[in-house]
XYZ file of N, CA, C and O in Angstrom:
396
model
N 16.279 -36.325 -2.986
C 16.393 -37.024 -1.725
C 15.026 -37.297 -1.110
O 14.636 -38.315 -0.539
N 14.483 -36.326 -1.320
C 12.832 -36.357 -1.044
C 11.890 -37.589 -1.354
O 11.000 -38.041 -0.634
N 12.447 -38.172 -3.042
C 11.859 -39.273 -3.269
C 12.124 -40.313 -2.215
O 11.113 -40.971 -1.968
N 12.779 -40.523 -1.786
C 13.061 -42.144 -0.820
C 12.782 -41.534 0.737
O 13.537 -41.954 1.614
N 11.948 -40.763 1.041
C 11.279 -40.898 1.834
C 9.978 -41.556 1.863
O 9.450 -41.717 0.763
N 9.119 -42.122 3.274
C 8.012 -43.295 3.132
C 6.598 -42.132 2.121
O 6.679 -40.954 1.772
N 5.769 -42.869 1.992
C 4.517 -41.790 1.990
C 3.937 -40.698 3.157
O 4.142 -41.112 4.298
N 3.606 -40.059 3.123
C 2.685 -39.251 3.719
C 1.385 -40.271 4.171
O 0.978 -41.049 3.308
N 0.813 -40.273 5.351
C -0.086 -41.113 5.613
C -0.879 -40.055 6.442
O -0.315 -39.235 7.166
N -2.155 -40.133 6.291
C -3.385 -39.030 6.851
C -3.765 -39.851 8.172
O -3.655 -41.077 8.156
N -4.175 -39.236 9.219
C -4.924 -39.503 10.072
C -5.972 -38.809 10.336
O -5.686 -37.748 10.890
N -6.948 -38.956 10.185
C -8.388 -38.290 10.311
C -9.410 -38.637 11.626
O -10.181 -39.596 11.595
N -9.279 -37.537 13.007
C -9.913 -38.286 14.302
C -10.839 -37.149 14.188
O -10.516 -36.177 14.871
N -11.886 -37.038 13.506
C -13.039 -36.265 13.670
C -12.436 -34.678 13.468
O -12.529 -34.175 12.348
N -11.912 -34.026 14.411
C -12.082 -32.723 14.599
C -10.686 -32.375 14.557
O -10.283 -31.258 14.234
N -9.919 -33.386 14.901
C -7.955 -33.084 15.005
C -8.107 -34.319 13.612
O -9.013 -34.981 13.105
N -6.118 -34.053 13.345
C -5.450 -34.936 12.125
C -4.516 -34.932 11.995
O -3.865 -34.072 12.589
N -4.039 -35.609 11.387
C -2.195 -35.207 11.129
C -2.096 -35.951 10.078
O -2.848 -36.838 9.676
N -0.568 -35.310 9.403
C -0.131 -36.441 8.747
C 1.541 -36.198 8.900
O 2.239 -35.228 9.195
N 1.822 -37.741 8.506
C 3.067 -38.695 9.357
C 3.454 -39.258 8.031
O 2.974 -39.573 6.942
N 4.600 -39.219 8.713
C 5.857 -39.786 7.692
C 6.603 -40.743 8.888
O 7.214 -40.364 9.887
N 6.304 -42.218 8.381
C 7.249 -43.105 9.646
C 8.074 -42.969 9.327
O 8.103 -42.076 8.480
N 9.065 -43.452 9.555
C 10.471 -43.460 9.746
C 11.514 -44.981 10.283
O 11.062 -45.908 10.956
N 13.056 -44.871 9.731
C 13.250 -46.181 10.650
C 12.768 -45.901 12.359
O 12.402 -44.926 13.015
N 13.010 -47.372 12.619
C 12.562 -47.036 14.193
C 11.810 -46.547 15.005
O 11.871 -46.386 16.224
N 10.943 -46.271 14.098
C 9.554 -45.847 14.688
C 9.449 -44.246 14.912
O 8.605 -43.815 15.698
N 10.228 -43.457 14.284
C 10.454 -42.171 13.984
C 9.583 -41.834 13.585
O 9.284 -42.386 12.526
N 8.579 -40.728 14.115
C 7.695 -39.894 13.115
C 7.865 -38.773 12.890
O 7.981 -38.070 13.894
N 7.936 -38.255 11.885
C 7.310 -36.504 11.638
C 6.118 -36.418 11.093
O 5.703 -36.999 10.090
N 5.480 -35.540 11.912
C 4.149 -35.184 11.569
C 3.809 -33.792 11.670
O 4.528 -33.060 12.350
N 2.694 -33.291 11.013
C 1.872 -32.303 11.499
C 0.538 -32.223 11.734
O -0.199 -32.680 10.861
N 0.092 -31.786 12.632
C -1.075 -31.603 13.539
C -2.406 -30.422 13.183
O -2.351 -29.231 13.489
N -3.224 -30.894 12.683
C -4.403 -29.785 12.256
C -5.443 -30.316 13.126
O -5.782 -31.460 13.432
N -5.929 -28.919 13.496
C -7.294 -29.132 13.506
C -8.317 -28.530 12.828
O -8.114 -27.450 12.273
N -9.701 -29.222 12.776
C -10.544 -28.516 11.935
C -12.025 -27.306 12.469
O -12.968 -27.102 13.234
N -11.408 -26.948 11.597
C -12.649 -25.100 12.100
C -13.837 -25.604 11.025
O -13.749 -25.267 9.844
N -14.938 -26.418 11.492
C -16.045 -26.612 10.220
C -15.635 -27.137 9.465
O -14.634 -27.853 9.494
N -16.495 -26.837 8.396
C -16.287 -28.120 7.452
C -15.347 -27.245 6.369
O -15.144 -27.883 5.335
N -14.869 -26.210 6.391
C -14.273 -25.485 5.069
C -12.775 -25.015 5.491
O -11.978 -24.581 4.659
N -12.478 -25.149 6.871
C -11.015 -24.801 7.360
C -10.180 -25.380 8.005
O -10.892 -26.249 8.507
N -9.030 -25.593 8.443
C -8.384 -25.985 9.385
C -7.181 -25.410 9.922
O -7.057 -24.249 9.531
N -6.567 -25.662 10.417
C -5.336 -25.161 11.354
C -4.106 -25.812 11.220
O -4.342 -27.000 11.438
N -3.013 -25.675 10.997
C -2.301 -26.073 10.935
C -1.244 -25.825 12.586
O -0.348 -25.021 12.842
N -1.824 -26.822 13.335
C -1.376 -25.891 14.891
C 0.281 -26.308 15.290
O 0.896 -25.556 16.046
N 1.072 -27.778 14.628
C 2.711 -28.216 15.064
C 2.791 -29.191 13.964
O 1.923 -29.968 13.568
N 4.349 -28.952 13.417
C 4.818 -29.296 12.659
C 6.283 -29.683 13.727
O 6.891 -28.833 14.378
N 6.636 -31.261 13.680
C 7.992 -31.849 14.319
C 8.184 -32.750 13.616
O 7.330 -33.517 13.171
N 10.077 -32.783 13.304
C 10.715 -33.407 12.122
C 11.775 -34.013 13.069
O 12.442 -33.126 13.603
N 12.143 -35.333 13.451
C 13.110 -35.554 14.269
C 14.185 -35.560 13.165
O 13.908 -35.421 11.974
N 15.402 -35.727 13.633
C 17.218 -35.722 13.204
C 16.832 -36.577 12.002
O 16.995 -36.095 10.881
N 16.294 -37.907 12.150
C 16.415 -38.863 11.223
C 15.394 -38.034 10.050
O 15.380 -38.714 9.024
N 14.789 -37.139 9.945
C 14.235 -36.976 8.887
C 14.935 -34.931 8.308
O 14.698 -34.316 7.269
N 15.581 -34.608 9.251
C 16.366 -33.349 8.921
C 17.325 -33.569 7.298
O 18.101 -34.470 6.981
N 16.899 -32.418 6.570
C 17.379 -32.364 5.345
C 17.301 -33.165 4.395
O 18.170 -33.407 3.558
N 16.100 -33.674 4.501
C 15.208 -33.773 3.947
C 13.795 -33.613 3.471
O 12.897 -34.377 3.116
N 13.924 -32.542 3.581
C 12.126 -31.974 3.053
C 11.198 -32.618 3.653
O 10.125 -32.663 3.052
N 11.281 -33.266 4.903
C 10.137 -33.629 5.162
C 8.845 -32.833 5.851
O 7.676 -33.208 5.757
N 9.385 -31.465 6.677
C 8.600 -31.007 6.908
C 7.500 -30.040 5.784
O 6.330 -29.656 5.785
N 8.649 -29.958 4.933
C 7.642 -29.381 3.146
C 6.865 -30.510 2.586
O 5.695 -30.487 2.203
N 7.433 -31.187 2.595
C 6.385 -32.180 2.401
C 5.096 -32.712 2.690
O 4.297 -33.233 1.912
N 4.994 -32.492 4.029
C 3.974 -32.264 5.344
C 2.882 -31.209 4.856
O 1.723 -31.356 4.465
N 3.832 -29.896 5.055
C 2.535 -29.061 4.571
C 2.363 -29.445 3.037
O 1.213 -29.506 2.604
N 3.117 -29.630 2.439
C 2.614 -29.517 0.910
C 1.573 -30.287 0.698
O 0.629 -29.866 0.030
N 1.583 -31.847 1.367
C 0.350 -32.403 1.262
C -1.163 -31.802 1.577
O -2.198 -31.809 0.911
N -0.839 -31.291 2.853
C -1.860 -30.298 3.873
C -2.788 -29.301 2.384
O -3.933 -29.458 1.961
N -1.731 -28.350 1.948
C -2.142 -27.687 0.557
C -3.170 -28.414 -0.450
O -4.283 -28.025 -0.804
N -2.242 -29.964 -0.921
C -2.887 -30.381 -1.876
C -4.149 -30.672 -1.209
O -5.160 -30.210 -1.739
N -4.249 -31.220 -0.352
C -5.449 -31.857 0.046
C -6.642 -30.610 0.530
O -7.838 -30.813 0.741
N -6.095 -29.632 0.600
C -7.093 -28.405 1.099
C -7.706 -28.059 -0.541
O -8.863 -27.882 -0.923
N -6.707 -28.052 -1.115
C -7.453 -27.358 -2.234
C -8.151 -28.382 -3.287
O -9.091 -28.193 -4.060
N -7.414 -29.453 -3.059
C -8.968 -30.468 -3.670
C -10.262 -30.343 -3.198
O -11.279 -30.136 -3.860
N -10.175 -30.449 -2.305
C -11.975 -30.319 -0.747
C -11.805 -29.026 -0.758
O -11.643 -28.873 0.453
N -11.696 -27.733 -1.303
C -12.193 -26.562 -1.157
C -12.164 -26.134 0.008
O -13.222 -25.827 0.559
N -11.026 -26.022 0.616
C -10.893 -25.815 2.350
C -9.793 -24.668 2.644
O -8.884 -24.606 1.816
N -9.764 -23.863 3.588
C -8.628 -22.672 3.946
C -7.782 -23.650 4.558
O -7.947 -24.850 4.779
N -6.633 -22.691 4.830
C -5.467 -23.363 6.139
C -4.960 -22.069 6.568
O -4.456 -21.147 5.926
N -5.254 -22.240 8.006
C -4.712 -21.134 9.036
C -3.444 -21.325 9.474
O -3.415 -21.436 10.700
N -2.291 -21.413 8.903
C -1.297 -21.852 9.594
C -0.621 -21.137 11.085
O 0.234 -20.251 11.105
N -1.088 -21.613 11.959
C -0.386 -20.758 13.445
C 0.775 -21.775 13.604
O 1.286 -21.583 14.707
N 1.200 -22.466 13.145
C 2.916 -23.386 13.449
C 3.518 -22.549 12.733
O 3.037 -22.310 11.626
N 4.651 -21.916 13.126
C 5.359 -20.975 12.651
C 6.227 -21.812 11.577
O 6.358 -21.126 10.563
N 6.599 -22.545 11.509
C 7.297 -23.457 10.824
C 6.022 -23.360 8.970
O 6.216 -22.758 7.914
N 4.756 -24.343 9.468
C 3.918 -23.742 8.386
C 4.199 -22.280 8.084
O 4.965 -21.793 7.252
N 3.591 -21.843 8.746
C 3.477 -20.141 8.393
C 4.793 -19.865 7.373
O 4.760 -19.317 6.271
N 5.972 -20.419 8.091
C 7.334 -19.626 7.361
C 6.727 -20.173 5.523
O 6.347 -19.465 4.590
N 6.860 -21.536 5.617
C 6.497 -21.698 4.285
C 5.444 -21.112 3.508
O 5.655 -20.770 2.344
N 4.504 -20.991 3.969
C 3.284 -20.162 3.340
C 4.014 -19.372 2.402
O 4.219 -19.530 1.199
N 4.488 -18.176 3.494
C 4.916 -16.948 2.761
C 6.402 -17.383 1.960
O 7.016 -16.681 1.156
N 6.670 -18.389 2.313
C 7.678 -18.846 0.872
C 7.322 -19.351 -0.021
O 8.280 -19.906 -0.560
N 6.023 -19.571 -0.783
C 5.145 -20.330 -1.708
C 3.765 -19.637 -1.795
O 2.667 -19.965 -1.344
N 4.239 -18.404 -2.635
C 3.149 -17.524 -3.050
C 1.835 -18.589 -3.492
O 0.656 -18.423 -3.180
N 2.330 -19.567 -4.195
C 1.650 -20.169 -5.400
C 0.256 -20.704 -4.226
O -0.794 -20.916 -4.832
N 0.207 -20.852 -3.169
C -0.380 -21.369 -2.397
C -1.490 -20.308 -1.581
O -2.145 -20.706 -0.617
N -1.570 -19.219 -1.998
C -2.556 -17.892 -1.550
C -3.892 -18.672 -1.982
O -4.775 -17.918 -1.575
N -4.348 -19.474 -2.422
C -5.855 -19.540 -3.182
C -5.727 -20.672 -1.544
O -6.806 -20.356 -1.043
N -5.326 -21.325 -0.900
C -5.756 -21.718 -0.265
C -5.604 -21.487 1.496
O -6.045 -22.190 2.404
N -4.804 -20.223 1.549
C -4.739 -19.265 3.031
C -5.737 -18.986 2.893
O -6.504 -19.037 1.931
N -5.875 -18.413 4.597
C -7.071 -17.875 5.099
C -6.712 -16.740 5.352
O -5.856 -16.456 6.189
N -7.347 -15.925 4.632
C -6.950 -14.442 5.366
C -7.539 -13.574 6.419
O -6.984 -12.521 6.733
């Protein structure tokens, strides 16, 4: 089901970012980082409206967050509890927490 959702699209404003998944109607889910230097960031809100519920979109969200940390050699602090829950449901992803 995951496949026929839009892409993941990055927003990069210097020091904050997100990335968004449009939606019909102008629906977004996104999540919200900011960055600690040049080697970390935060993962500070993760919001998935109805139109994108049950569908993985908020895994999706972070999962990108992951890939893209561990290409650029970067931590992720997740304080969105929502991140966080996943963290610790995806061991495979410890090389790029911050401990």
């Amino acid at each position: 089901m995951a496949d026929q959702l839009p892409e993941i699209e990055l927003e990069d404003r210097g020091s904050k970012g997100r990335y968004v998944l449009r939606g019909p109607g102008g629906a977004e889910a996104e999540m919200t980082f900011t960055k600690i230097g040049e080697h970390q960031l935060i993962i500070d809100h993760t919001e998935v409206p109805d139109v994108f519920r049950g569908q993985g979109a908020g895994l999706r969200l972070v999962t990108r967050a992951v890939e893209d940390a561990r290409a650029a050699g970067k931590k992720i602090i997740p304080l969105c509890p929502f991140a966080n829950a996943q963290f610790r449901r995806h061991p495979e992803w410890a090389d790029v927490l911050k401990q």
